[in-house]
CSV table of C-alpha atoms in Angstrom, one decimal:
chain,number,residue,atom,x,y,z
A,1,UNK,CA,26.2,-32.0,25.0
A,2,UNK,CA,25.1,-29.4,22.5
A,3,UNK,CA,27.3,-26.4,22.1
A,4,UNK,CA,26.7,-22.7,21.5
A,5,UNK,CA,28.0,-23.2,17.9
A,6,UNK,CA,25.0,-25.4,17.1
A,7,UNK,CA,22.9,-22.1,16.7
A,8,UNK,CA,22.1,-21.5,13.1
A,9,UNK,CA,19.7,-19.5,10.8
A,10,UNK,CA,17.0,-21.7,9.5
A,11,UNK,CA,15.3,-21.7,6.1
A,12,UNK,CA,12.4,-23.3,4.3
A,13,UNK,CA,14.2,-26.6,4.2
A,14,UNK,CA,13.7,-26.8,7.9
A,15,UNK,CA,9.9,-26.0,7.8
A,16,UNK,CA,8.5,-29.4,8.7
A,17,UNK,CA,10.9,-29.9,11.6
A,18,UNK,CA,10.2,-26.4,12.9
A,19,UNK,CA,6.4,-26.9,12.8
A,20,UNK,CA,6.7,-30.2,14.5
A,21,UNK,CA,8.6,-28.6,17.4
A,22,UNK,CA,6.2,-25.7,17.5
A,23,UNK,CA,3.2,-28.0,17.6
A,24,UNK,CA,4.6,-29.8,20.7
A,25,UNK,CA,3.2,-26.8,22.6
A,26,UNK,CA,0.5,-25.2,20.4
A,27,UNK,CA,-0.6,-22.7,23.1
A,28,UNK,CA,2.8,-21.3,24.1
A,29,UNK,CA,4.0,-21.2,20.4
A,30,UNK,CA,0.8,-20.0,18.7
A,31,UNK,CA,2.3,-16.6,17.6
A,32,UNK,CA,5.5,-18.1,16.1
A,33,UNK,CA,3.7,-21.0,14.6
A,34,UNK,CA,1.2,-18.7,12.9
A,35,UNK,CA,4.0,-16.7,11.3
A,36,UNK,CA,5.8,-19.8,10.0
A,37,UNK,CA,2.5,-21.3,8.6
A,38,UNK,CA,1.7,-18.0,6.9
A,39,UNK,CA,5.0,-17.1,5.3
A,40,UNK,CA,7.5,-19.9,5.8
A,41,UNK,CA,11.1,-19.3,7.0
A,42,UNK,CA,12.6,-17.1,4.3
A,43,UNK,CA,13.8,-14.0,6.3
A,44,UNK,CA,12.4,-11.6,3.7
A,45,UNK,CA,8.9,-13.0,4.1
A,46,UNK,CA,9.2,-13.8,7.8
A,47,UNK,CA,10.2,-10.3,8.7
A,48,UNK,CA,13.2,-11.6,10.6
A,49,UNK,CA,15.2,-14.8,11.1
A,50,UNK,CA,14.4,-18.1,12.8
A,51,UNK,CA,17.4,-19.4,14.7
A,52,UNK,CA,17.7,-23.1,15.5
A,53,UNK,CA,19.6,-24.9,18.2
A,54,UNK,CA,20.6,-28.5,17.2
A,55,UNK,CA,21.4,-30.1,13.9
A,56,UNK,CA,19.1,-30.7,11.0
A,57,UNK,CA,17.0,-33.7,12.0
A,58,UNK,CA,17.7,-33.0,15.7
A,59,UNK,CA,16.3,-29.5,16.2
A,60,UNK,CA,15.9,-28.9,20.0
A,61,UNK,CA,15.0,-25.2,20.3
A,62,UNK,CA,14.1,-22.1,18.2
A,63,UNK,CA,14.2,-18.4,18.5
A,64,UNK,CA,12.2,-16.1,16.3
A,65,UNK,CA,14.2,-12.9,15.8
A,66,UNK,CA,12.0,-10.3,14.2
A,67,UNK,CA,10.1,-7.3,15.5
A,68,UNK,CA,9.8,-9.4,18.6
A,69,UNK,CA,12.3,-11.9,19.9
A,70,UNK,CA,10.6,-15.1,21.0
A,71,UNK,CA,12.5,-18.2,22.4
A,72,UNK,CA,10.8,-21.5,21.8
A,73,UNK,CA,11.5,-24.6,23.9
A,74,UNK,CA,14.7,-23.0,24.9
A,75,UNK,CA,16.7,-24.5,27.8
A,76,UNK,CA,19.9,-22.9,29.2
A,77,UNK,CA,22.2,-24.0,26.5
A,78,UNK,CA,19.9,-22.9,23.8
A,79,UNK,CA,19.3,-19.5,25.5
A,80,UNK,CA,23.1,-19.0,25.7
A,81,UNK,CA,23.4,-19.8,22.0
A,82,UNK,CA,20.6,-17.4,21.1
A,83,UNK,CA,22.0,-14.7,23.4
A,84,UNK,CA,25.4,-14.9,21.8
A,85,UNK,CA,23.9,-14.5,18.3
A,86,UNK,CA,21.7,-11.6,19.4
A,87,UNK,CA,24.6,-9.9,21.1
A,88,UNK,CA,26.7,-10.1,18.0
A,89,UNK,CA,23.9,-8.9,15.8
A,90,UNK,CA,22.8,-6.0,18.0
A,91,UNK,CA,19.2,-5.3,19.1
A,92,UNK,CA,16.7,-5.2,16.2
A,93,UNK,CA,13.6,-6.1,18.2
A,94,UNK,CA,11.1,-4.0,20.1
A,95,UNK,CA,10.5,-6.7,22.7
A,96,UNK,CA,11.5,-10.1,24.0
A,97,UNK,CA,8.5,-12.2,24.9
A,98,UNK,CA,7.9,-15.8,25.7
A,99,UNK,CA,8.2,-18.4,28.5
A,100,UNK,CA,9.3,-16.7,31.6
A,101,UNK,CA,12.3,-18.9,32.4
A,102,UNK,CA,13.8,-18.6,29.0
A,103,UNK,CA,13.2,-14.9,28.6
A,104,UNK,CA,14.6,-14.1,32.1
A,105,UNK,CA,17.8,-16.0,31.3
A,106,UNK,CA,18.0,-14.4,27.8
A,107,UNK,CA,17.7,-10.9,29.2
A,108,UNK,CA,20.2,-11.6,31.9
A,109,UNK,CA,22.7,-12.4,29.1
A,110,UNK,CA,21.7,-9.4,26.9
A,111,UNK,CA,21.1,-6.6,29.3
A,112,UNK,CA,24.8,-5.8,29.8
A,113,UNK,CA,25.1,-5.3,26.0
A,114,UNK,CA,21.7,-3.9,25.1
A,115,UNK,CA,21.3,-1.6,28.0
A,116,UNK,CA,18.2,-1.0,30.2
A,117,UNK,CA,14.8,-1.9,29.0
A,118,UNK,CA,12.0,0.6,28.9
A,119,UNK,CA,9.7,-1.8,30.9
A,120,UNK,CA,9.8,-5.4,32.1
A,121,UNK,CA,6.7,-7.5,32.7
A,122,UNK,CA,8.1,-10.2,34.8
A,123,UNK,CA,5.0,-12.4,35.0
A,124,UNK,CA,2.3,-12.7,32.4
A,125,UNK,CA,-0.1,-15.6,33.0
A,126,UNK,CA,-0.9,-17.5,29.8
A,127,UNK,CA,-4.6,-18.5,29.8
A,128,UNK,CA,-6.5,-20.9,27.6
A,129,UNK,CA,-10.0,-22.2,27.0
A,130,UNK,CA,-11.0,-25.2,24.9
A,131,UNK,CA,-14.8,-25.2,25.5
A,132,UNK,CA,-17.6,-22.8,24.9
A,133,UNK,CA,-17.9,-20.1,27.5
A,134,UNK,CA,-20.5,-20.6,30.2
A,135,UNK,CA,-21.2,-16.9,30.0
A,136,UNK,CA,-23.9,-15.7,27.6
A,137,UNK,CA,-22.2,-13.9,24.7
A,138,UNK,CA,-22.9,-10.3,23.8
A,139,UNK,CA,-25.1,-10.6,20.7
A,140,UNK,CA,-23.9,-7.2,19.5
A,141,UNK,CA,-20.3,-8.2,19.2
A,142,UNK,CA,-19.5,-8.9,15.6
A,143,UNK,CA,-16.8,-8.7,13.0
A,144,UNK,CA,-15.7,-5.2,12.2
A,145,UNK,CA,-16.4,-4.1,8.6
A,146,UNK,CA,-13.7,-2.5,6.4
A,147,UNK,CA,-15.7,0.7,6.2
A,148,UNK,CA,-15.5,0.9,10.0
A,149,UNK,CA,-11.7,1.2,10.1
A,150,UNK,CA,-11.8,4.9,11.1
A,151,UNK,CA,-14.1,4.0,14.0
A,152,UNK,CA,-12.0,1.2,15.2
A,153,UNK,CA,-8.5,2.7,14.9
A,154,UNK,CA,-8.8,5.2,17.8
A,155,UNK,CA,-9.8,2.4,20.1
A,156,UNK,CA,-6.9,0.3,18.9
A,157,UNK,CA,-4.4,3.2,19.5
A,158,UNK,CA,-5.9,3.8,22.9
A,159,UNK,CA,-5.6,0.1,23.8
A,160,UNK,CA,-2.0,-0.1,22.6
A,161,UNK,CA,-0.9,3.0,24.4
A,162,UNK,CA,-2.6,1.9,27.6
A,163,UNK,CA,-1.1,-1.6,27.5
A,164,UNK,CA,2.4,-1.0,26.1
A,165,UNK,CA,3.0,2.5,27.6
A,166,UNK,CA,3.9,4.3,24.3
A,167,UNK,CA,1.8,5.3,21.3
A,168,UNK,CA,1.9,3.1,18.1
A,169,UNK,CA,2.0,6.3,16.2
A,170,UNK,CA,5.6,7.0,17.2
A,171,UNK,CA,8.4,6.5,14.8
A,172,UNK,CA,6.7,6.0,11.4
A,173,UNK,CA,3.6,8.0,12.3
A,174,UNK,CA,1.6,4.8,12.9
A,175,UNK,CA,1.7,3.6,9.3
A,176,UNK,CA,2.7,0.0,10.2
A,177,UNK,CA,0.1,-0.2,13.0
A,178,UNK,CA,-2.6,1.1,10.8
A,179,UNK,CA,-1.7,-1.5,8.2
A,180,UNK,CA,-2.0,-4.3,10.8
A,181,UNK,CA,-5.3,-3.0,12.1
A,182,UNK,CA,-6.7,-2.9,8.5
A,183,UNK,CA,-5.4,-6.3,7.7
A,184,UNK,CA,-7.1,-7.9,10.7
A,185,UNK,CA,-10.3,-6.3,9.7
A,186,UNK,CA,-9.9,-7.5,6.1
A,187,UNK,CA,-9.3,-11.1,7.1
A,188,UNK,CA,-12.2,-11.2,9.5
A,189,UNK,CA,-10.3,-11.4,12.8
A,190,UNK,CA,-11.3,-8.1,14.3
A,191,UNK,CA,-14.4,-8.1,16.6
A,192,UNK,CA,-16.2,-5.2,18.3
A,193,UNK,CA,-19.4,-3.9,19.7
A,194,UNK,CA,-20.1,-0.5,18.0
A,195,UNK,CA,-22.8,1.8,19.1
A,196,UNK,CA,-23.6,5.2,17.7
A,197,UNK,CA,-20.3,5.3,15.8
A,198,UNK,CA,-18.0,4.5,18.7
A,199,UNK,CA,-16.4,1.3,20.0
A,200,UNK,CA,-17.8,-0.1,23.3
A,201,UNK,CA,-15.7,-3.3,23.3
A,202,UNK,CA,-13.2,-4.7,20.9
A,203,UNK,CA,-10.7,-7.6,20.6
A,204,UNK,CA,-8.7,-9.2,17.8
A,205,UNK,CA,-7.7,-12.8,17.0
A,206,UNK,CA,-4.1,-11.9,16.3
A,207,UNK,CA,-2.5,-15.4,15.6
A,208,UNK,CA,-4.1,-18.5,14.2
A,209,UNK,CA,-2.9,-22.1,13.7
A,210,UNK,CA,-4.9,-25.3,13.2
A,211,UNK,CA,-4.5,-26.0,16.9
A,212,UNK,CA,-4.9,-22.7,18.7
A,213,UNK,CA,-5.6,-19.0,18.2
A,214,UNK,CA,-4.6,-16.1,20.3
A,215,UNK,CA,-6.8,-13.1,21.3
A,216,UNK,CA,-5.1,-9.7,21.7
A,217,UNK,CA,-6.1,-6.1,22.0
A,218,UNK,CA,-9.0,-6.5,24.4
A,219,UNK,CA,-10.4,-3.1,25.3
A,220,UNK,CA,-13.5,-1.5,26.7
A,221,UNK,CA,-14.2,2.2,26.5
A,222,UNK,CA,-13.0,3.7,29.8
A,223,UNK,CA,-16.3,5.3,30.7
A,224,UNK,CA,-18.1,2.0,30.2
A,225,UNK,CA,-15.9,-0.3,32.2
A,226,UNK,CA,-17.4,-2.3,35.1
A,227,UNK,CA,-20.7,-2.8,33.3
A,228,UNK,CA,-20.1,-6.4,32.1
A,229,UNK,CA,-19.1,-5.5,28.5
A,230,UNK,CA,-15.7,-7.3,28.8
A,231,UNK,CA,-17.1,-10.6,30.1
A,232,UNK,CA,-20.0,-10.8,27.6
A,233,UNK,CA,-17.8,-9.5,24.8
A,234,UNK,CA,-15.0,-12.0,25.4
A,235,UNK,CA,-17.5,-14.8,25.6
A,236,UNK,CA,-18.7,-13.8,22.1
A,237,UNK,CA,-15.2,-13.6,20.7
A,238,UNK,CA,-14.3,-17.0,22.2
A,239,UNK,CA,-17.3,-18.6,20.6
A,240,UNK,CA,-16.6,-17.0,17.3
A,241,UNK,CA,-12.9,-18.0,17.4
A,242,UNK,CA,-13.7,-21.6,18.2
A,243,UNK,CA,-16.2,-21.7,15.4
A,244,UNK,CA,-14.0,-20.0,12.8
A,245,UNK,CA,-10.3,-20.6,13.7
A,246,UNK,CA,-9.2,-23.2,16.2
A,247,UNK,CA,-10.3,-25.5,19.1
A,248,UNK,CA,-8.2,-23.7,21.7
A,249,UNK,CA,-8.4,-20.0,22.4
A,250,UNK,CA,-5.5,-18.4,24.3
A,251,UNK,CA,-4.1,-15.1,25.5
A,252,UNK,CA,-1.7,-13.7,28.0
A,253,UNK,CA,-2.1,-10.9,30.5
A,254,UNK,CA,-0.1,-8.9,33.0
A,255,UNK,CA,-0.2,-10.5,36.4
A,256,UNK,CA,-1.0,-7.1,38.1
A,257,UNK,CA,-4.1,-6.6,35.9
A,258,UNK,CA,-6.4,-8.3,38.3
A,259,UNK,CA,-9.6,-6.9,36.7
A,260,UNK,CA,-8.7,-8.5,33.3
A,261,UNK,CA,-7.7,-11.8,34.9
A,262,UNK,CA,-11.0,-11.9,36.7
A,263,UNK,CA,-12.9,-11.3,33.5
A,264,UNK,CA,-11.0,-14.1,31.7
A,265,UNK,CA,-11.7,-16.5,34.5
A,266,UNK,CA,-15.4,-15.7,34.4
A,267,UNK,CA,-15.4,-16.4,30.7
A,268,UNK,CA,-13.8,-19.8,31.3
A,269,UNK,CA,-10.1,-19.3,30.8
A,270,UNK,CA,-7.6,-21.1,33.0
A,271,UNK,CA,-4.0,-20.3,33.6
A,272,UNK,CA,-1.7,-22.8,31.8
A,273,UNK,CA,1.8,-21.1,31.7
A,274,UNK,CA,3.7,-17.9,32.5
A,275,UNK,CA,5.3,-15.5,30.0
A,276,UNK,CA,7.6,-12.6,30.5
A,277,UNK,CA,8.1,-9.5,28.3
A,278,UNK,CA,11.0,-7.1,28.0
A,279,UNK,CA,10.0,-3.9,26.2
A,280,UNK,CA,12.3,-1.5,24.5
């Protein structure tokens, strides 16, 4: 039986083993896998630590502990180990997100020490598609150009505020958020339909691995909702993502957002897992 003491901070010497574990579920692990592939496991580059449960050569579970805390393949013993390390370290993340069973148990362990969360999203269906959408794509959805940053940014801020419940401009005045928006535009992973200098529809491909990519930030201008922009726009983004990034496209959505779930089903997504998020 593995013990709590098996929890340890990983480094680049563990990279191959970490990626093998992440690739065992490329959809659920797409965010963490994309980070490791991009920058490795050095905490300074990773923007946090990667915790491992199990000895070198016998790694069982992971927990990415950065701006988000994300458990990976974490059963009860691993969750207890990660919770113990997180409790001793103190809260440094803005959210805990990942498979619902693991996050629920992790939060049960941490809440007495970290205090109440700002919001909890108990059930977030994970959806995926591995074929072209049967829906005709919107031909006007395209990659956002760098010179359109000022057009896209207000839509991104509106989406974030609507989805998360707080503005991304709090704290540092939005500097980090603006940097992330600009970076996604620069690397060709921001898509939108822009008409007369305003965003009608937008979405980003936020995480990419050779096996899967994750769509985030889906948004339609409020006054234009219900006119089919989301369905056709998502079909266009799915087609582009499959052509440019990975054979599986995934996302996760709040269970109470019935309109969004209906859109994604029409596009061809199917529910494959359930996430949970704890927001601070």
